[in-house]
PDB file of C-alpha atoms in Angstrom:
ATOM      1  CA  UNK A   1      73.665 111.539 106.143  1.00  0.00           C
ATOM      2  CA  UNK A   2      77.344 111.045 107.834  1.00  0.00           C
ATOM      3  CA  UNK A   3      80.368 111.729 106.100  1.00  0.00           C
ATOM      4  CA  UNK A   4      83.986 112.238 107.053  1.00  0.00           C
ATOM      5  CA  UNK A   5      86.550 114.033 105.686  1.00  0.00           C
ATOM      6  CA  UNK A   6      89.945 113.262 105.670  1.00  0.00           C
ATOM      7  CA  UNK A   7      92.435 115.619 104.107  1.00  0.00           C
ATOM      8  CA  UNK A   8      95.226 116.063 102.289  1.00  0.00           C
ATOM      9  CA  UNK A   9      94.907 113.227 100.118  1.00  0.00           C
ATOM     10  CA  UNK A  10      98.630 112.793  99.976  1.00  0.00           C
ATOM     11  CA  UNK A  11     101.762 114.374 101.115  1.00  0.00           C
ATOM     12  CA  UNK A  12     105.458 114.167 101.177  1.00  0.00           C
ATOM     13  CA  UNK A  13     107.225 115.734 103.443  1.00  0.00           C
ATOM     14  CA  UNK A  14     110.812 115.658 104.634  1.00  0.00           C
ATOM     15  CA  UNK A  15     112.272 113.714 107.896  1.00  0.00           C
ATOM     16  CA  UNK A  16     112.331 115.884 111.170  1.00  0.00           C
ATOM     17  CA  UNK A  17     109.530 118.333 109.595  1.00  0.00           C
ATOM     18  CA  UNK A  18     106.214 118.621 111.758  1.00  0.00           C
ATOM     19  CA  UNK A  19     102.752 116.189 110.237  1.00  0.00           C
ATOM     20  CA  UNK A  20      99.245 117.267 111.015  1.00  0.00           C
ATOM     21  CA  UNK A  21      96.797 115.374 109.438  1.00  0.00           C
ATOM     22  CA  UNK A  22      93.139 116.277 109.599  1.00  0.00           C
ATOM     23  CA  UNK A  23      89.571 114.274 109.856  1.00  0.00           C
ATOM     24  CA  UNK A  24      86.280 115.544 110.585  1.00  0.00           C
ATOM     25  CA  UNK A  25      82.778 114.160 110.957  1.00  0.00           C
ATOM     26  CA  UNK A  26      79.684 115.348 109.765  1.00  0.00           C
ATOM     27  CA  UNK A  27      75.809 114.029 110.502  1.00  0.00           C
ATOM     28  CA  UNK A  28      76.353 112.550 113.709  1.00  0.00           C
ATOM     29  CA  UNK A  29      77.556 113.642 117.286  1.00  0.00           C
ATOM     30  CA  UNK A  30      79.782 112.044 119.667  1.00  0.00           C
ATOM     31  CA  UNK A  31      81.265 109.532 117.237  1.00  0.00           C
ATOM     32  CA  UNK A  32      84.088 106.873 118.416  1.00  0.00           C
ATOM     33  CA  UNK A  33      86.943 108.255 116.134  1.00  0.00           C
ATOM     34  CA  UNK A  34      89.969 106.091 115.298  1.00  0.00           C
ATOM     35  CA  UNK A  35      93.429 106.498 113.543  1.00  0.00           C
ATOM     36  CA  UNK A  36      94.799 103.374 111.897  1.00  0.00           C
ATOM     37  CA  UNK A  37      98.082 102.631 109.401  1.00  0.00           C
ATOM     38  CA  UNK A  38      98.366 100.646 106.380  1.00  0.00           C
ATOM     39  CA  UNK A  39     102.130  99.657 105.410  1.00  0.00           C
ATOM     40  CA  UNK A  40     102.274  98.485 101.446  1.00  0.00           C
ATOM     41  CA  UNK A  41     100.742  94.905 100.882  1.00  0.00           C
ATOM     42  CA  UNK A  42      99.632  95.164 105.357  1.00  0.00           C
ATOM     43  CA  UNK A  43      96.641  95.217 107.330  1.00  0.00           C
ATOM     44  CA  UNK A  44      95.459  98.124 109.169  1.00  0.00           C
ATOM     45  CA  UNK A  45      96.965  98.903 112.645  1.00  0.00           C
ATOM     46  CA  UNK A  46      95.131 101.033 115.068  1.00  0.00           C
ATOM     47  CA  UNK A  47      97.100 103.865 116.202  1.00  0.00           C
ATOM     48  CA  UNK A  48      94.494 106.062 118.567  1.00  0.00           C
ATOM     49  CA  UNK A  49      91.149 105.896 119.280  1.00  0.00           C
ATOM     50  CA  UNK A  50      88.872 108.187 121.228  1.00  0.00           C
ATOM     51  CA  UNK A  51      85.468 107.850 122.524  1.00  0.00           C
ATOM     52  CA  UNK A  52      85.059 111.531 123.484  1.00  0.00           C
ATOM     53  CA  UNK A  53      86.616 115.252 123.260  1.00  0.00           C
ATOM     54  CA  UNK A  54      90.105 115.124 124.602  1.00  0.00           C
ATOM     55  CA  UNK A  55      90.109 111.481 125.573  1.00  0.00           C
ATOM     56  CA  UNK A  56      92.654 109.645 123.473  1.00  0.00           C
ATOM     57  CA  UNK A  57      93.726 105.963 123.867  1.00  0.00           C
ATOM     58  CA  UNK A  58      97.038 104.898 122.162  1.00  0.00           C
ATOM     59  CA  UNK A  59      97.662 102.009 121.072  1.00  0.00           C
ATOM     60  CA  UNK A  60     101.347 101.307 120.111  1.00  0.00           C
ATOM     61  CA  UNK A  61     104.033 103.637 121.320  1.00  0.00           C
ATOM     62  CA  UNK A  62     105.581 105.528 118.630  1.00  0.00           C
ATOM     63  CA  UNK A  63     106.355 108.982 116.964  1.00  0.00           C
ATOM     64  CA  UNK A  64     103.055 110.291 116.803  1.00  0.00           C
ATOM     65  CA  UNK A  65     100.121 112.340 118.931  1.00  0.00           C
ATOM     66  CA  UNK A  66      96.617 112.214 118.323  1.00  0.00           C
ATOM     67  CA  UNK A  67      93.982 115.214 119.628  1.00  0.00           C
ATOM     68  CA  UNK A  68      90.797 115.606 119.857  1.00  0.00           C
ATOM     69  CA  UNK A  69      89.616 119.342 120.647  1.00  0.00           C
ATOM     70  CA  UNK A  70      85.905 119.094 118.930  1.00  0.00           C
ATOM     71  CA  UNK A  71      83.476 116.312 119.196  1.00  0.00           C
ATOM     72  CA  UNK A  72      83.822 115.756 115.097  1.00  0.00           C
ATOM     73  CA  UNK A  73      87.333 116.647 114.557  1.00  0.00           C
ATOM     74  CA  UNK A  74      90.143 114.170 115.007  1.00  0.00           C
ATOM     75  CA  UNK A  75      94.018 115.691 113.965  1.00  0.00           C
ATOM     76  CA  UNK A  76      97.267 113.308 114.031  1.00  0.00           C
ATOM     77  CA  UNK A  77     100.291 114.738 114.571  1.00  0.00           C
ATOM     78  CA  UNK A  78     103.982 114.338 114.843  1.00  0.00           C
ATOM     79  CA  UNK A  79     106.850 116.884 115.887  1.00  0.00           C
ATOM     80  CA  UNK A  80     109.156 115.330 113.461  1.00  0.00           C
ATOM     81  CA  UNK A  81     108.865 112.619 111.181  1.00  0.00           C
ATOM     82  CA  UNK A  82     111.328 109.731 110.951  1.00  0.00           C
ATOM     83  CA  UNK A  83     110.993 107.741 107.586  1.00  0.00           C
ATOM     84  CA  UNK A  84     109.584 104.634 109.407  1.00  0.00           C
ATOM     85  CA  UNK A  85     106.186 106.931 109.682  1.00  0.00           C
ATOM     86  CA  UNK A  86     105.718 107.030 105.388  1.00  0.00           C
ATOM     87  CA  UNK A  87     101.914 104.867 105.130  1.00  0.00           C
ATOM     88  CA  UNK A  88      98.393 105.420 104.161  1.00  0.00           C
ATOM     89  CA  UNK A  89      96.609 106.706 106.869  1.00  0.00           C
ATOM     90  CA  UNK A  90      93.223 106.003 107.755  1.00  0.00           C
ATOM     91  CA  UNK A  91      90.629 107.786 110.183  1.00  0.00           C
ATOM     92  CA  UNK A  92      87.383 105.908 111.068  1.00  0.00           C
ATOM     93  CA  UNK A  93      84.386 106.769 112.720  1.00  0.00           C
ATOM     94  CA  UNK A  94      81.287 104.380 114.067  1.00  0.00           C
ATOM     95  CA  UNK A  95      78.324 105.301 117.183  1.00  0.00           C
ATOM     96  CA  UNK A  96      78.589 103.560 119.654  1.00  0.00           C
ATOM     97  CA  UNK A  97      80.089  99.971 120.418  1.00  0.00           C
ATOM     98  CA  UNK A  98      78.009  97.612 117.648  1.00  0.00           C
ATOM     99  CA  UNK A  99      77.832  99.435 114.684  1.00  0.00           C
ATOM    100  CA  UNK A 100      79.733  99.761 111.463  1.00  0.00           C
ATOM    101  CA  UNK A 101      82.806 101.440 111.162  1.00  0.00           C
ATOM    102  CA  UNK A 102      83.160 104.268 108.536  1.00  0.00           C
ATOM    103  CA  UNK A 103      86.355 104.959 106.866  1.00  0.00           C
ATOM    104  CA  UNK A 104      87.983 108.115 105.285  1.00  0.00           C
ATOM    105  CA  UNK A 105      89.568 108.411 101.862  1.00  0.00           C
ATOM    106  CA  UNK A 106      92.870 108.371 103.433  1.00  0.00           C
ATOM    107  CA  UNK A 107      96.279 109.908 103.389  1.00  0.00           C
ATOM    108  CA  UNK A 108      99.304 108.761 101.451  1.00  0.00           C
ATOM    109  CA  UNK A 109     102.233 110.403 103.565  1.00  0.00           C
ATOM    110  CA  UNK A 110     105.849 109.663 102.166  1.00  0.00           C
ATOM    111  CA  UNK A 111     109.041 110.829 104.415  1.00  0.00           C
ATOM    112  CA  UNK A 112     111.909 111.709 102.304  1.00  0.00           C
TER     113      UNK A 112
ATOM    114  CA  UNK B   1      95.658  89.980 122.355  1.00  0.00           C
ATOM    115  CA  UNK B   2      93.170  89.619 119.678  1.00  0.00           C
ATOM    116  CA  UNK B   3      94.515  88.460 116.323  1.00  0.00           C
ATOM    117  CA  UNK B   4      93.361  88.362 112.774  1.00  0.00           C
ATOM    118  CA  UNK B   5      94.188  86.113 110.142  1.00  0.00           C
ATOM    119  CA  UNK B   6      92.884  86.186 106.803  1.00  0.00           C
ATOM    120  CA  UNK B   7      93.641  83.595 104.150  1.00  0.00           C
ATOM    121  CA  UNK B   8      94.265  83.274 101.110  1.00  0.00           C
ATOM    122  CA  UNK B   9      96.756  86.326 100.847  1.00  0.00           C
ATOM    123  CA  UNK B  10      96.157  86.831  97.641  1.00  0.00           C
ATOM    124  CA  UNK B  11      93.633  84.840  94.613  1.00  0.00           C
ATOM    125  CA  UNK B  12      92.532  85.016  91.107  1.00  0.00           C
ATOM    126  CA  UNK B  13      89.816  83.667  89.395  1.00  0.00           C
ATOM    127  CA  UNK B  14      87.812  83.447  86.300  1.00  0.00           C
ATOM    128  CA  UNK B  15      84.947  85.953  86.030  1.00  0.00           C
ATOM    129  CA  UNK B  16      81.860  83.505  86.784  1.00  0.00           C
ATOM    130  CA  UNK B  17      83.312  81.700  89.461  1.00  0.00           C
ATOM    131  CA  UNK B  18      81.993  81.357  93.255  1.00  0.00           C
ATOM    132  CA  UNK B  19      84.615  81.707  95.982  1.00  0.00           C
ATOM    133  CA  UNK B  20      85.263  82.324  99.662  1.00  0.00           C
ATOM    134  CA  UNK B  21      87.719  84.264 101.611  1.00  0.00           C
ATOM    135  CA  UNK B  22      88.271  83.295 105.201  1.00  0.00           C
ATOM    136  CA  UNK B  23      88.820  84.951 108.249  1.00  0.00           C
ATOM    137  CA  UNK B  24      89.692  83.834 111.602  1.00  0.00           C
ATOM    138  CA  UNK B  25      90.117  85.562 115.273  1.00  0.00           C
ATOM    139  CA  UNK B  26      91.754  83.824 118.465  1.00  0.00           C
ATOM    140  CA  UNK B  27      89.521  85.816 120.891  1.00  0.00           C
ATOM    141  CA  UNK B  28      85.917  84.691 120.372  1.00  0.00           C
ATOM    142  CA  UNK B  29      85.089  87.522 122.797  1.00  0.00           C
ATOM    143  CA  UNK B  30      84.323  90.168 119.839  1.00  0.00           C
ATOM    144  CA  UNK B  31      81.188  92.544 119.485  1.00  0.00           C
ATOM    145  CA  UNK B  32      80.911  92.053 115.922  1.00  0.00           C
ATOM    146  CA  UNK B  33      82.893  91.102 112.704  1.00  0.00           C
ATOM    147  CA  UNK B  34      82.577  93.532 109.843  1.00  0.00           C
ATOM    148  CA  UNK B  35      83.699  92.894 105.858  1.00  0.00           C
ATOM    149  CA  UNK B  36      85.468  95.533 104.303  1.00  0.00           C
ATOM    150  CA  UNK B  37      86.286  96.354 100.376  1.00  0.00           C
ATOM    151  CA  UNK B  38      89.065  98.513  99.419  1.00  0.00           C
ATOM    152  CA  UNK B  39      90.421  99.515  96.465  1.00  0.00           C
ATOM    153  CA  UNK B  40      94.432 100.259  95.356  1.00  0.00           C
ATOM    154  CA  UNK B  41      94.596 103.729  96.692  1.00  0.00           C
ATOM    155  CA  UNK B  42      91.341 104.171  98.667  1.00  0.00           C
ATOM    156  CA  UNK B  43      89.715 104.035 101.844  1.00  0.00           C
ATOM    157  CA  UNK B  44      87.520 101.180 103.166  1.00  0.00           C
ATOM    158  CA  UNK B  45      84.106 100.282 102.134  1.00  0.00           C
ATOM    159  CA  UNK B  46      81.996  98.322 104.217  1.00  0.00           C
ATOM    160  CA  UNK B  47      80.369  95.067 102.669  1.00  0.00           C
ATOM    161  CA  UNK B  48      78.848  94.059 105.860  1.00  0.00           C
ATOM    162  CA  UNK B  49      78.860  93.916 109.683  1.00  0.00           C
ATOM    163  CA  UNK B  50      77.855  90.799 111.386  1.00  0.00           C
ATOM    164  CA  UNK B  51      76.752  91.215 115.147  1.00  0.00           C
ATOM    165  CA  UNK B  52      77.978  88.682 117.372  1.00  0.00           C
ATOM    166  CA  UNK B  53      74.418  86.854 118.193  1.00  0.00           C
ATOM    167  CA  UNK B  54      73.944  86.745 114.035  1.00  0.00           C
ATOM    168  CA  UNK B  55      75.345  83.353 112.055  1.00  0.00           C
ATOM    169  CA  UNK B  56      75.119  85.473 108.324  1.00  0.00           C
ATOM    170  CA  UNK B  57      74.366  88.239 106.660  1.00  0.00           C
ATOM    171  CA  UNK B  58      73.295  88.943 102.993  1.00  0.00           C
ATOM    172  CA  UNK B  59      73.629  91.692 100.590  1.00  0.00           C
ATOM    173  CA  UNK B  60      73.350  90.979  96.812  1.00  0.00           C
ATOM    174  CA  UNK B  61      75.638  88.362  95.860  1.00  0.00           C
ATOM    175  CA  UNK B  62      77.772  88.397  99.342  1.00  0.00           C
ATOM    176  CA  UNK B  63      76.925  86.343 102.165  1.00  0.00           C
ATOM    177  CA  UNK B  64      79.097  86.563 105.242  1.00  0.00           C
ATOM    178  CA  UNK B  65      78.493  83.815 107.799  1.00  0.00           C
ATOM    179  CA  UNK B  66      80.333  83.949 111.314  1.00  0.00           C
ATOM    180  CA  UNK B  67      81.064  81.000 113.784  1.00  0.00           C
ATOM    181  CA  UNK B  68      82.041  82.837 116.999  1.00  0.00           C
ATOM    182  CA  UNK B  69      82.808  79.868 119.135  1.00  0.00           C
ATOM    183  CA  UNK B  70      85.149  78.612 116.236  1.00  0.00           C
ATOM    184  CA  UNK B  71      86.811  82.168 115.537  1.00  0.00           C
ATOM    185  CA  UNK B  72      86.027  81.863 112.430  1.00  0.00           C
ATOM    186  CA  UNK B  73      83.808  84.132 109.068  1.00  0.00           C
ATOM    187  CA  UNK B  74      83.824  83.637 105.967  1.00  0.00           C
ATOM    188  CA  UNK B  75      82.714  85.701 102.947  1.00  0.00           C
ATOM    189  CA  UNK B  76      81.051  84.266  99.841  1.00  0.00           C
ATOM    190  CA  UNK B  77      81.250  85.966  96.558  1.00  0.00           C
ATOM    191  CA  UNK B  78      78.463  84.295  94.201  1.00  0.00           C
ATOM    192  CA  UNK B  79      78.853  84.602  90.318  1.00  0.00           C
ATOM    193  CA  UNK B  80      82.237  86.673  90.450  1.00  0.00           C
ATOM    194  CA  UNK B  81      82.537  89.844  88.224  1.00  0.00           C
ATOM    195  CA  UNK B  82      85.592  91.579  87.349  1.00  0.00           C
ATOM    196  CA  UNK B  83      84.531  94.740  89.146  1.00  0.00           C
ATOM    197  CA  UNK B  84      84.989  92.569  92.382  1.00  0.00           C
ATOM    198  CA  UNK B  85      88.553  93.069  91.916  1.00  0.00           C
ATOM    199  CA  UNK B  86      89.472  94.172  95.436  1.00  0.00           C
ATOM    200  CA  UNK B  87      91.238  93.859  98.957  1.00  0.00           C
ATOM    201  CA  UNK B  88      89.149  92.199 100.965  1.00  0.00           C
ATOM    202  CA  UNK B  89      89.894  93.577 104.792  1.00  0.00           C
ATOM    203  CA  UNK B  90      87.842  91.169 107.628  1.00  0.00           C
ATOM    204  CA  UNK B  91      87.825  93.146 111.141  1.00  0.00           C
ATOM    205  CA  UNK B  92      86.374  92.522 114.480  1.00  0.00           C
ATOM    206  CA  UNK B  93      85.537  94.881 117.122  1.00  0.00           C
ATOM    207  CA  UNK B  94      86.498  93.983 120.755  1.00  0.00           C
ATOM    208  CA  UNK B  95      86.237  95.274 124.239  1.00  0.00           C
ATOM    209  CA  UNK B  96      87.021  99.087 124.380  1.00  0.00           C
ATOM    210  CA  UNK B  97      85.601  99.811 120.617  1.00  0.00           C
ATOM    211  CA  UNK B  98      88.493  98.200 119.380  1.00  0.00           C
ATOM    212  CA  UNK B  99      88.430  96.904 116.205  1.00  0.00           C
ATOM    213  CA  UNK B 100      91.191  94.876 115.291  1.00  0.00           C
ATOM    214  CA  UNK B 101      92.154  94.580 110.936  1.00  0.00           C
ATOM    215  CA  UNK B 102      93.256  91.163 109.313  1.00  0.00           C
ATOM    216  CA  UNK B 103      96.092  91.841 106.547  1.00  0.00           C
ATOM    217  CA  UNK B 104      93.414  91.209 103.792  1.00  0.00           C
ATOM    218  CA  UNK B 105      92.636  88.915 101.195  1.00  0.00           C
ATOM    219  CA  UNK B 106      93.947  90.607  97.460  1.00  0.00           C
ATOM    220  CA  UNK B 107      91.137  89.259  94.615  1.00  0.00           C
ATOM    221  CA  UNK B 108      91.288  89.676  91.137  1.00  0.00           C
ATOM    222  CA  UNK B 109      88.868  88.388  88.677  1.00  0.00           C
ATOM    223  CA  UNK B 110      89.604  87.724  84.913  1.00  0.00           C
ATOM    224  CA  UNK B 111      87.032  88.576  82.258  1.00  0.00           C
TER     225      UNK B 111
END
């Protein structure tokens, strides 16, 4: 069966210092992989999406990167963090373009 | 640009009770419109995913009904429980395997 992991599970981390943030897929290949936000008491806002290795669609300018560099594996990342960036962070997967999308555990990040 | 509205914001009712959350879209160009759970703290769990040709789907006591042409879904809860107790996220996917999250409808049911 698919799974995806999404890890850590929280973090806080200071402003300016460096974010990586880490999902992977398991049980299926060449997944659409997405990125989204979730401010306290929001919706979710789709930060990147890619349909395959090293193709990466962003969707609102901002401080962060996404990468792809395996078919399963999906990192976000920032050079440094501003405060604005604190948020639960999602990653989502689905196959192809009419199928349910699969979501992550998620990541509580906090910029002090 | 697509946009998703859910209302209400928030609701509360008895344990027992029937209710529906509502969802609308202004871009009846969509894929299909999916129903998400999530609870405080967690990631999303899908309820159910509604293909654009489809009118409803069913599973257990949730039926989600979509009206394309209208921009509009809405999800019915029979026979509330408190273990409903949720954020209820509506999203639809557009061109570009987009999909696009309303802010959520927050439910809690009193035993």
């Amino acid at each position: 069966s698919q799974t995806i992991h999404q890890w850590p599970a929280t973090l806080v981390q200071p402003v300016g210092s460096p974010l990586s943030l880490e999902c992977t897929v398991e049980g299926t290949s060449n997944p659409n992989l997405y990125w989204y936000r979730q401010a306290a008491g929001r919706g979710l806002q789709l930060l990147f999406y890619s349909i395959g290795i090293d193709q990466i669609s962003s969707e609102v300018p901002q401080n962060l990167s996404a990468s792809r560099p395996q078919d399963r594996q999906f990192i976000l990342s920032s050079k440094k963090l501003l405060l604005s960036d604190s948020g639960f962070y999602l990653c989502a997967w689905m196959f192809g373009g009419n199928t349910e999308a699969f979501f992550g555990q998620g990541t509580r990040l906090t910029v002090v | 640009k697509q946009e998703v509205t859910q209302i209400p914001a928030a609701l509360s009712v008895p344990e027992g009770e029937n209710l529906v959350l509502n969802c609308s879209f202004t871009d009846s160009a969509i894929y299909n419109l999916q129903w998400f759970r999530q609870d405080p703290g967690k990631g999303l769990t899908s309820l159910l995913l509604i293909q654009s040709s489809q009118r409803e789907q069913t599973s257990g006591r949730l039926n989600a009904s979509l009206d394309k042409s209208s921009g509009r879904s809405t999800l019915y809860i029979a026979a509330s429980q408190p273990g409903d107790s949720a954020t209820y996220l509506c999203a639809v996917m557009t061109g570009g395997f987009k999909t696009i999250f309303g802010a959520g409808t927050r439910l809690f049911v009193k035993a």
